[in-house]
Short mmCIF file of C-alpha atoms and ligand atoms in Angstrom, two decimals:
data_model
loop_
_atom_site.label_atom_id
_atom_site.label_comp_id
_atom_site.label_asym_id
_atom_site.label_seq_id
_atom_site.Cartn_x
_atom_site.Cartn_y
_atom_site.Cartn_z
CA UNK A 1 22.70 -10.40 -16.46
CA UNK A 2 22.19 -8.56 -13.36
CA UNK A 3 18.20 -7.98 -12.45
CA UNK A 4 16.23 -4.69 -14.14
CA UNK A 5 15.58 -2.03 -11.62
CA UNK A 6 11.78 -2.22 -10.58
CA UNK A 7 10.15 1.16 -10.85
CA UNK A 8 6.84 -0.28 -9.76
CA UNK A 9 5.68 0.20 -6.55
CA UNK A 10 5.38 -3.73 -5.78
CA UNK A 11 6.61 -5.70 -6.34
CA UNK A 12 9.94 -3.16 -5.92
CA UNK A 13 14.02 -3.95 -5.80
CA UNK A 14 14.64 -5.65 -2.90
CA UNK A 15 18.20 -5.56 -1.56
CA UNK A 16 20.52 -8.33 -1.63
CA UNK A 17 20.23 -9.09 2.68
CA UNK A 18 16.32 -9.41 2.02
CA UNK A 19 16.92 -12.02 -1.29
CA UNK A 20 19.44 -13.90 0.88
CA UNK A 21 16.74 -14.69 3.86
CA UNK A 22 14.88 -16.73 1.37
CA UNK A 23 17.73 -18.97 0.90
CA UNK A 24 16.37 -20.81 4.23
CA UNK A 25 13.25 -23.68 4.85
CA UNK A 26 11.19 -23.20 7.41
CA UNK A 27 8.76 -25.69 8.90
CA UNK A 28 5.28 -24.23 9.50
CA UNK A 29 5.10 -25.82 12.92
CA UNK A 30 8.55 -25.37 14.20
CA UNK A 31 9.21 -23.04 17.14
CA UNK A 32 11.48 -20.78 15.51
CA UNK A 33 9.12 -19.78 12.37
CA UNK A 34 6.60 -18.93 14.90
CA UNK A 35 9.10 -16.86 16.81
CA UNK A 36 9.87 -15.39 13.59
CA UNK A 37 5.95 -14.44 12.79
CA UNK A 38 5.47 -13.13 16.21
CA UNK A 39 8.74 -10.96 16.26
CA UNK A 40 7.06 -9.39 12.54
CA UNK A 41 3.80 -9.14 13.97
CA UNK A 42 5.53 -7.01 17.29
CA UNK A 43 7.60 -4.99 15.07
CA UNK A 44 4.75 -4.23 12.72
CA UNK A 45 2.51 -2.86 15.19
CA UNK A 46 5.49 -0.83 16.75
CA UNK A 47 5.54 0.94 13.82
CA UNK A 48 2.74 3.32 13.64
CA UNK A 49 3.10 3.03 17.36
CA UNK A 50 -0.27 0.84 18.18
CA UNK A 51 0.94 -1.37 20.43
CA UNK A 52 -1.84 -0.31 23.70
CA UNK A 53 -4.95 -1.16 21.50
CA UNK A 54 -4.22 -2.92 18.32
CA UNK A 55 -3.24 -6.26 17.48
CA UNK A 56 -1.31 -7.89 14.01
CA UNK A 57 -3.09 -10.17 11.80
CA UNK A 58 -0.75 -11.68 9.03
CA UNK A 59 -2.77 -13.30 5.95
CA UNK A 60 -1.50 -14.85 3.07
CA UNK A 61 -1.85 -13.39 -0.27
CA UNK A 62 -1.16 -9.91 -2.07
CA UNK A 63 -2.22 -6.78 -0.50
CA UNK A 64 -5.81 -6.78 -1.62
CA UNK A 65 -6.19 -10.17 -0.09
CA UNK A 66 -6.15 -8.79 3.23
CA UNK A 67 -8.05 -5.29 2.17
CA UNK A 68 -10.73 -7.59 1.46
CA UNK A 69 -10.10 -9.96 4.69
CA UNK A 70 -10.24 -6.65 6.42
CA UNK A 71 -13.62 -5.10 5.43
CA UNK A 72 -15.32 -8.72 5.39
CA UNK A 73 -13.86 -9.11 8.78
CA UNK A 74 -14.69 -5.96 10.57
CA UNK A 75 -18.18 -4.69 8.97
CA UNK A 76 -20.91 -6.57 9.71
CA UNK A 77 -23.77 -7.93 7.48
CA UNK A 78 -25.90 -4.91 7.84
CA UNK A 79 -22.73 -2.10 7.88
CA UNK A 80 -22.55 0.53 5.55
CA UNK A 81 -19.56 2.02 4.40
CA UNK A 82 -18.73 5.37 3.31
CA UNK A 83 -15.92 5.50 0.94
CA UNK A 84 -14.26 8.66 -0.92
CA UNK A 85 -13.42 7.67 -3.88
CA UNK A 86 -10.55 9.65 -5.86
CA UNK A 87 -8.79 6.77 -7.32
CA UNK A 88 -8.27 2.87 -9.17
CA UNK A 89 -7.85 1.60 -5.34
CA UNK A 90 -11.07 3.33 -3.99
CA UNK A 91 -12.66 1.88 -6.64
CA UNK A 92 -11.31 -1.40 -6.06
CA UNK A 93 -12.79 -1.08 -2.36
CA UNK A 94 -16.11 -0.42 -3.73
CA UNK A 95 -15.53 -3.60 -6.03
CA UNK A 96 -14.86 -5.67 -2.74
CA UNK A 97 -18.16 -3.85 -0.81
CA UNK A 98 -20.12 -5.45 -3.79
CA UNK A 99 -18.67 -8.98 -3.57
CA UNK A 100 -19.26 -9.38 0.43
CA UNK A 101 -22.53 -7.34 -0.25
CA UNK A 102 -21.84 -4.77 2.20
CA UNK A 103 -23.57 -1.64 1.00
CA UNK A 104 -20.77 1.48 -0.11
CA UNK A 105 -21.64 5.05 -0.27
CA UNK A 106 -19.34 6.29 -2.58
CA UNK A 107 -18.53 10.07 -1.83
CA UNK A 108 -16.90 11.28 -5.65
CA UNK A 109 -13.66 12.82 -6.45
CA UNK A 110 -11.68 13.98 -8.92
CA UNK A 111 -8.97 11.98 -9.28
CA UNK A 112 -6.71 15.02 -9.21
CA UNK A 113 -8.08 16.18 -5.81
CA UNK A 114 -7.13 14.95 -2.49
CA UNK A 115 -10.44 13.21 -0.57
CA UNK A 116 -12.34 15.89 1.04
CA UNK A 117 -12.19 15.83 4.96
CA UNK A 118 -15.67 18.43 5.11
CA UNK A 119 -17.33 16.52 2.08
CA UNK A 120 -16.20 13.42 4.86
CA UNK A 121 -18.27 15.50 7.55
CA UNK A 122 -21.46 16.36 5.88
CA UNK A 123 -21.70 12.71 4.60
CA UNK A 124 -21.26 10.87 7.50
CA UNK A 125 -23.65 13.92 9.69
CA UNK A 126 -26.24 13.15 6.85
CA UNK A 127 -26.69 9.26 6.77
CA UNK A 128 -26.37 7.85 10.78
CA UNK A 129 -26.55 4.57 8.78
CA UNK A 130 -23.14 4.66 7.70
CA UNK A 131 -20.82 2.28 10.23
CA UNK A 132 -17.29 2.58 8.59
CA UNK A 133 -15.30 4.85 6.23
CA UNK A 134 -12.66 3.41 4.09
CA UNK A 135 -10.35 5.33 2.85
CA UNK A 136 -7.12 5.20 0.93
CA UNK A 137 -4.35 6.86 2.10
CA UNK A 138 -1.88 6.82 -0.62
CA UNK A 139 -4.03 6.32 -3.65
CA UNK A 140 -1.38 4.72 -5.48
CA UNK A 141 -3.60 4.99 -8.56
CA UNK A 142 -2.18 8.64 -9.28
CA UNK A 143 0.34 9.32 -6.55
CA UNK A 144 -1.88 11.28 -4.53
CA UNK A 145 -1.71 11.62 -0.82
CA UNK A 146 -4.91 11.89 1.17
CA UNK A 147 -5.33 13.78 4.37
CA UNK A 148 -5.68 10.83 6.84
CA UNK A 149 -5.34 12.22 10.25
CA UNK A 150 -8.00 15.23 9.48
CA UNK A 151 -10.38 12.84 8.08
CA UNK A 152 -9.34 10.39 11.07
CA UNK A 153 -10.04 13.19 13.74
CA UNK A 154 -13.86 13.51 11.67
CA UNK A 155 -14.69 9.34 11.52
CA UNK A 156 -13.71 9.74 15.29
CA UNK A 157 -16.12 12.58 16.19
CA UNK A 158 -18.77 10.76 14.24
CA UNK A 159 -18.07 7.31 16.18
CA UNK A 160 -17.74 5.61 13.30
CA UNK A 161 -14.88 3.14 12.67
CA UNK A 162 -12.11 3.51 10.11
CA UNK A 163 -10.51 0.97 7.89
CA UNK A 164 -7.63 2.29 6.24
CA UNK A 165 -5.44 1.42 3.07
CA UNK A 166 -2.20 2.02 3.83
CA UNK A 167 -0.74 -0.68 1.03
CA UNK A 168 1.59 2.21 -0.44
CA UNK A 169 2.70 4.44 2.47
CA UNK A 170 3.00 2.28 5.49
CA UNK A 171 6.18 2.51 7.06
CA UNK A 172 7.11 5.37 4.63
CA UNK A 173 4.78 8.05 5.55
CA UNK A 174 3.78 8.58 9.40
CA UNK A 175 0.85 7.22 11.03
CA UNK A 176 0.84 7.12 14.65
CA UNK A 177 -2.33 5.30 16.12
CA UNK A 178 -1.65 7.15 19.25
CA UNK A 179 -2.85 10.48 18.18
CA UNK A 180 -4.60 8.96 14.72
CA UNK A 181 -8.10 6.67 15.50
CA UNK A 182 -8.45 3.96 13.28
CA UNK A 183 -10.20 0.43 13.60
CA UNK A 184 -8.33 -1.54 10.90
CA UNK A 185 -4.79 -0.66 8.78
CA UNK A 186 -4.02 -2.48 6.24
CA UNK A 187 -0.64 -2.83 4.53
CA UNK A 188 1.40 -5.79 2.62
CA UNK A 189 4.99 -7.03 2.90
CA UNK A 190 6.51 -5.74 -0.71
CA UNK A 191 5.82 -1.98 -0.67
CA UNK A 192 7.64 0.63 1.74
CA UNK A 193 8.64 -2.33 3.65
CA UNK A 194 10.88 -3.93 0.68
CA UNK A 195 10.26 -6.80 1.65
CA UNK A 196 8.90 -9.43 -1.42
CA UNK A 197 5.60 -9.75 -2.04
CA UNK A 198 3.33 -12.59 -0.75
CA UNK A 199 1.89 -11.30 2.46
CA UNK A 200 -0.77 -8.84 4.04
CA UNK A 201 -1.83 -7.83 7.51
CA UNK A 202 -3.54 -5.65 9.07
CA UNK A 203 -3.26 -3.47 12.27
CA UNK A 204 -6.45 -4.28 14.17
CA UNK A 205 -8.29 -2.73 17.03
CA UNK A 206 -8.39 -5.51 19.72
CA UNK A 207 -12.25 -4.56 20.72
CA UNK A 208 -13.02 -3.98 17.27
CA UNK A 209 -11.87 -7.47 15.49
CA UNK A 210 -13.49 -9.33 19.49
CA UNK A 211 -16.69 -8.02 18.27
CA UNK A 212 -16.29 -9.46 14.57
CA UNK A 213 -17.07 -13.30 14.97
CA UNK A 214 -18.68 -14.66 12.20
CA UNK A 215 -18.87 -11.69 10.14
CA UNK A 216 -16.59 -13.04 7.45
CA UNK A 217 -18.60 -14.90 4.96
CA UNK A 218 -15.19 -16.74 3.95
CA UNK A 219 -13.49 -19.06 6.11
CA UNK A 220 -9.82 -18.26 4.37
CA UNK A 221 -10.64 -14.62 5.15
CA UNK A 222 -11.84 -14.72 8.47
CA UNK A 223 -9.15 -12.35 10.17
CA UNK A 224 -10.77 -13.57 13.67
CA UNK A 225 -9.92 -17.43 13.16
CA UNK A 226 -6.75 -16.04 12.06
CA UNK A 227 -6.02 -13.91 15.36
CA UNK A 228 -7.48 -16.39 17.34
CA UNK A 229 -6.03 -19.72 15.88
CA UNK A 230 -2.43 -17.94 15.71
CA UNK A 231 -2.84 -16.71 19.06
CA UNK A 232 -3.46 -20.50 20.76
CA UNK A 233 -1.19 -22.17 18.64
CA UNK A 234 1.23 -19.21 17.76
CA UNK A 235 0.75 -20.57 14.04
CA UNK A 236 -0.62 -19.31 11.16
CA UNK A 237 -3.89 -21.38 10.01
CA UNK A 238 -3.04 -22.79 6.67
CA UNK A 239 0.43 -23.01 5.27
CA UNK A 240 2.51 -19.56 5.79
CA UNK A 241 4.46 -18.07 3.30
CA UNK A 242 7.45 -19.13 5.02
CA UNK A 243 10.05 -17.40 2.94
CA UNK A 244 7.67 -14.22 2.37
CA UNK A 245 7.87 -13.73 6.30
CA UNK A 246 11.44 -14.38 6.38
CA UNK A 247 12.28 -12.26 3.79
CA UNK A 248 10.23 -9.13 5.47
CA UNK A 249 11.79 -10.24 8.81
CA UNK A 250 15.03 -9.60 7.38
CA UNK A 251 13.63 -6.36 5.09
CA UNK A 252 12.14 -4.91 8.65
CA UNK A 253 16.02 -4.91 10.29
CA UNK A 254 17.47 -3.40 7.84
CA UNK A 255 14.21 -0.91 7.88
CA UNK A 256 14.93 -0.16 11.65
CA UNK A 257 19.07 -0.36 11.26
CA UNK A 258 18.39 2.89 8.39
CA UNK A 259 16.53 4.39 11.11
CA UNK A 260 12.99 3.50 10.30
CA UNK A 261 10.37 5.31 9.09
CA UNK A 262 11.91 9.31 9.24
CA UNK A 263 15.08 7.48 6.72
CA UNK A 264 12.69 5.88 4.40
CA UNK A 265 10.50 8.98 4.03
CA UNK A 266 13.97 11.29 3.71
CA UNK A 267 15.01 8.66 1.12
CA UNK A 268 12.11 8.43 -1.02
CA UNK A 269 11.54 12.22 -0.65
CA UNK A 270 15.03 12.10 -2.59
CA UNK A 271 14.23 9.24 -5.02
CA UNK A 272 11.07 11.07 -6.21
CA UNK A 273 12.81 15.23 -6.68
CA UNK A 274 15.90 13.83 -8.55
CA UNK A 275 13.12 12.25 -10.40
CA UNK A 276 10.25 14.53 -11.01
CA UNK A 277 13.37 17.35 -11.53
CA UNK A 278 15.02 15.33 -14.09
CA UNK A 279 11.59 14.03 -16.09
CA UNK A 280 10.30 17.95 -16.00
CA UNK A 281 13.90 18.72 -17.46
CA UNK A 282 13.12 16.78 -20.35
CA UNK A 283 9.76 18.20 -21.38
CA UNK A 284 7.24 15.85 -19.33
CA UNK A 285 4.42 17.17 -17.09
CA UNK A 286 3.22 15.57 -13.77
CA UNK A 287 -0.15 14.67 -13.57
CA UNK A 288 -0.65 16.03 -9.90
CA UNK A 289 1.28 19.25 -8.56
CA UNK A 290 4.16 18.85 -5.93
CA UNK A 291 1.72 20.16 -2.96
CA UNK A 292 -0.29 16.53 -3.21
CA UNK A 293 2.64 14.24 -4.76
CA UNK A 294 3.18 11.44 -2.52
CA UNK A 295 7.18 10.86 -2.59
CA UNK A 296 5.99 6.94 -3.25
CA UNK A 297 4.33 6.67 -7.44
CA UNK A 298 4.59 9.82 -9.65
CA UNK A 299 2.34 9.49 -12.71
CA UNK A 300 3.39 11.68 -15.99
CA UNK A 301 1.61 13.05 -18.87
CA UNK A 302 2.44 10.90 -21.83
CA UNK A 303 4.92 13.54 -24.39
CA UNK A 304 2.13 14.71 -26.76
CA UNK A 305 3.93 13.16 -29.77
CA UNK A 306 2.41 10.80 -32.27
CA UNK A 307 5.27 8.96 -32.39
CA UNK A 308 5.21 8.36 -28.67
CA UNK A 309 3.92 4.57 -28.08
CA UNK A 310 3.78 3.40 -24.51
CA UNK A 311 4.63 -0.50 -25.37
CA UNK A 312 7.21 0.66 -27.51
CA UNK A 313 9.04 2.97 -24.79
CA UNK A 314 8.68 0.27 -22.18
CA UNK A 315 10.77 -1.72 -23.95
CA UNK A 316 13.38 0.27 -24.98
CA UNK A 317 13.41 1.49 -21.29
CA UNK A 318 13.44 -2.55 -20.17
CA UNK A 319 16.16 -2.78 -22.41
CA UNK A 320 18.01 0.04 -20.55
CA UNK A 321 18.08 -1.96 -17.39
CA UNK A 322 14.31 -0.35 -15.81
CA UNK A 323 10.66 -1.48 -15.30
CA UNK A 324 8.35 1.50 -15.52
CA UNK A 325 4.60 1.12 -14.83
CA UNK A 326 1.22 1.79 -17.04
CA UNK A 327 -1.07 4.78 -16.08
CA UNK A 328 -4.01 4.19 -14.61
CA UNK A 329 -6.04 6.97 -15.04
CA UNK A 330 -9.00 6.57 -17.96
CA UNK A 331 -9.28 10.53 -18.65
CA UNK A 332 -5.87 10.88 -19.61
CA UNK A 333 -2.60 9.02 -21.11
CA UNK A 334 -0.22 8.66 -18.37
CA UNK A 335 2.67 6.26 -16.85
CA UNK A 336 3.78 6.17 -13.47
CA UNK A 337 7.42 5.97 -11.90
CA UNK A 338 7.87 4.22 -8.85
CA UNK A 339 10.15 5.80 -5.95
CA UNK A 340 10.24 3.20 -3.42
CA UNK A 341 12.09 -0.08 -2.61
CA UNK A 342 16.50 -0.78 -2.21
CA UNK A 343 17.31 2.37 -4.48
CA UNK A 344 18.42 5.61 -4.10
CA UNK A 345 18.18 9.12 -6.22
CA UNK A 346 21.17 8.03 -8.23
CA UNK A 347 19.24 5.14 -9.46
CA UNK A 348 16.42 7.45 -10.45
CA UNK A 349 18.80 9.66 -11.83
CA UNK A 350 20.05 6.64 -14.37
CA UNK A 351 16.07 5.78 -14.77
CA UNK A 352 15.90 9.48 -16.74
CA UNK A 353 19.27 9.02 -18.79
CA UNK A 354 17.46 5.73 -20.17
CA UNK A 355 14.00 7.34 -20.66
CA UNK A 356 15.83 10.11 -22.13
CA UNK A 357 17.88 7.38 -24.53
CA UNK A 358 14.35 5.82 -25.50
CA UNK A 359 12.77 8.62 -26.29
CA UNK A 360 15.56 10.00 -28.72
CA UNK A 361 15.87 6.25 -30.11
CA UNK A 362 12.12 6.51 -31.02
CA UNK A 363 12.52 10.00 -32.31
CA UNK A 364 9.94 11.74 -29.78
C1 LIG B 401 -0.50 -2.21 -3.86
C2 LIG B 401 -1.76 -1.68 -3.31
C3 LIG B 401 -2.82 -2.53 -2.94
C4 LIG B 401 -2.75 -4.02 -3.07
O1 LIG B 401 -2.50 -4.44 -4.34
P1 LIG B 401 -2.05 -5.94 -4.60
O2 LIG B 401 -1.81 -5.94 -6.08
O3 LIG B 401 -3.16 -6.82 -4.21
O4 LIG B 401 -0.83 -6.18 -3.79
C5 LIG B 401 -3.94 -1.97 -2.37
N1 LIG B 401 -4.04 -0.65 -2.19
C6 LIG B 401 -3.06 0.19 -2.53
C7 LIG B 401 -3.24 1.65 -2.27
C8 LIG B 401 -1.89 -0.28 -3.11
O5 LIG B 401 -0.89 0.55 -3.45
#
């Protein structure tokens, strides 16, 4: 029985190089698993090309762990943050604000609008209070993309500092921290990476995270004790996920040997027309039009049908050799379609025979 294809967007198909790396122990305080972790931390900063003021800190746990590491880290007791909100992963930032008890402004969106770089403007010209924005860049909620470096170029003017999540379009969509200000950047090991899931970090501003001691409220989540205890001892604090790093080790060679970021946006720009042209050739709607699709999560309509039942086509479509994903939206009924990880259009292309086969099999 060979694997189902993951059309989520993490975790996602990994290829068969990146499963193999696991196959290896590592000790935690051996020389070359910290050679490992620093080579990943190097590489990962190289990426969005932030290697003059930013730093890498690693941290266990899925990608919210270190969303949360990173705004407990980097705003202080009294900091307010401003946060558009068109989206389930806005929302979840807000969520966080509320737990470290960090006061959020939350700057409304439709969820079918991209956030608002003027709306951005006026808010943050209005309250002087505000310290950071946080913003979303692939809201991964609906597929939308958001229009970082114009709403970069505004926190800038403003002086404030930016904490970004870039969980779903790191390494897929371009961010270059030369000519794009932000303080913190947070991503995760299983999304455009492929790598398997188990690991966050975030892209930090040196002079940003030296002026963050004893912010965090949480010792697991302190992002400075991590940065400073792995930079003494070149080891994480606490045990690493030792075959999580390898894994994305090997996932981030075979990123750079398919020529990096450029190849993985070409190739999901493929994945996601073969399949938005071969869902709309059956009948189904996108929720968002092609001018704010991000090539990484494409949410449909659900068919208008009353014979159309979302567990029920899941499982014929499981059976069919996929994974598709719930919607996520409360307005509407929706499921989304993952475009990213080890596949290519032809896999999509095979992902819309079987939705098409499920759909006749439950007569919709
Ligand atoms: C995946 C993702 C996260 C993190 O989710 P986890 O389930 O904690 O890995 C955060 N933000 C965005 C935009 C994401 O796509």
């Amino acid at each position: 029985m060979t694997d189902p294809i993951l059309l989520t967007p993490g975790p996602l198909t990994t290829s068969a190089d990146t499963k193999s790396a696991m196959l290896s122990d590592w000790g935690s305080w051996d020389g070359a698993f910290n050679e490992l972790t620093a080579s990943v931390c190097r590489d990962l900063v190289a990426i969005v090309n932030a290697q003059r003021d930013h730093v890498c800190v690693p941290l266990q746990g899925s990608g919210t762990f270190a969303v949360e590491a990173a705004l407990g880290t980097l705003v202080p007791k009294g900091g307010k943050v401003l946060v558009p909100d068109n989206g389930s992963y806005c929302k979840r930032i807000v969520r966080i604000l509320g737990y470290l008890g960090r006061e959020a402004v939350i700057l409304p969106h439709s969820e079918q609008d991209p956030a608002d770089p003027a709306r951005i403007d006026a808010a943050l010209m209005a309250d002087p209070a505000i310290t950071h924005v946080a913003q979303v860049h692939c809201e991964t909620g609906t597929g939308i993309l958001n229009p970082l470096p114009e709403i970069a170029a505004i926190v800038a003017k403003h002086g404030r500092g930016l904490i970004v999540d870039a969980m779903s379009s790191y390494g897929a969509i371009p961010i270059d921290a030369r000519t794009l200000r932000f303080d913190a950047l947070i991503a995760a090991s299983g999304k455009c990476l492929e790598g398997v899931p188990g690991m966050g970090f975030v892209i930090a501003r040196r002079t940003a995270l030296e002026r963050s001691g004893g912010n965090s409220c949480s010792l697991a989540m302190d992002l400075v004790d991590q940065w400073q205890y792995m930079q003494k001892t070149g080891q994480w604090r606490f045990t690493p996920p030792t075959h999580v790093a390898a894994a994305l080790r090997a996932a981030i060679d075979q990123f750079q040997a398919q020529g990096g970021q450029p190849a993985r946006l070409a190739r999901y720009t493929e994945n996601c027309a073969a399949l938005v042209s071969g869902m709309r050739a059956l009948g189904f709607q996108t929720f968002l039009p092609d001018a704010l699709q991000a090539p990484i999560i494409v949410t449909f309509h659900s068919p208008p049908d009353p014979k159309y039942d979302f567990m029920e086509f899941y499982a014929l479509v499981r059976e069919r050799g996929f994974i598709l994903y719930p919607g996520k939206l409360t307005a509407v009924d929706t499921f989304r379609v993952g475009c990213i990880g080890a596949i290519g259009a032809d896999t999509l292309r095979q992902a819309v025979a079987a939705i098409a086969d499920a759909l006749r099999e439950m007569g919709v």
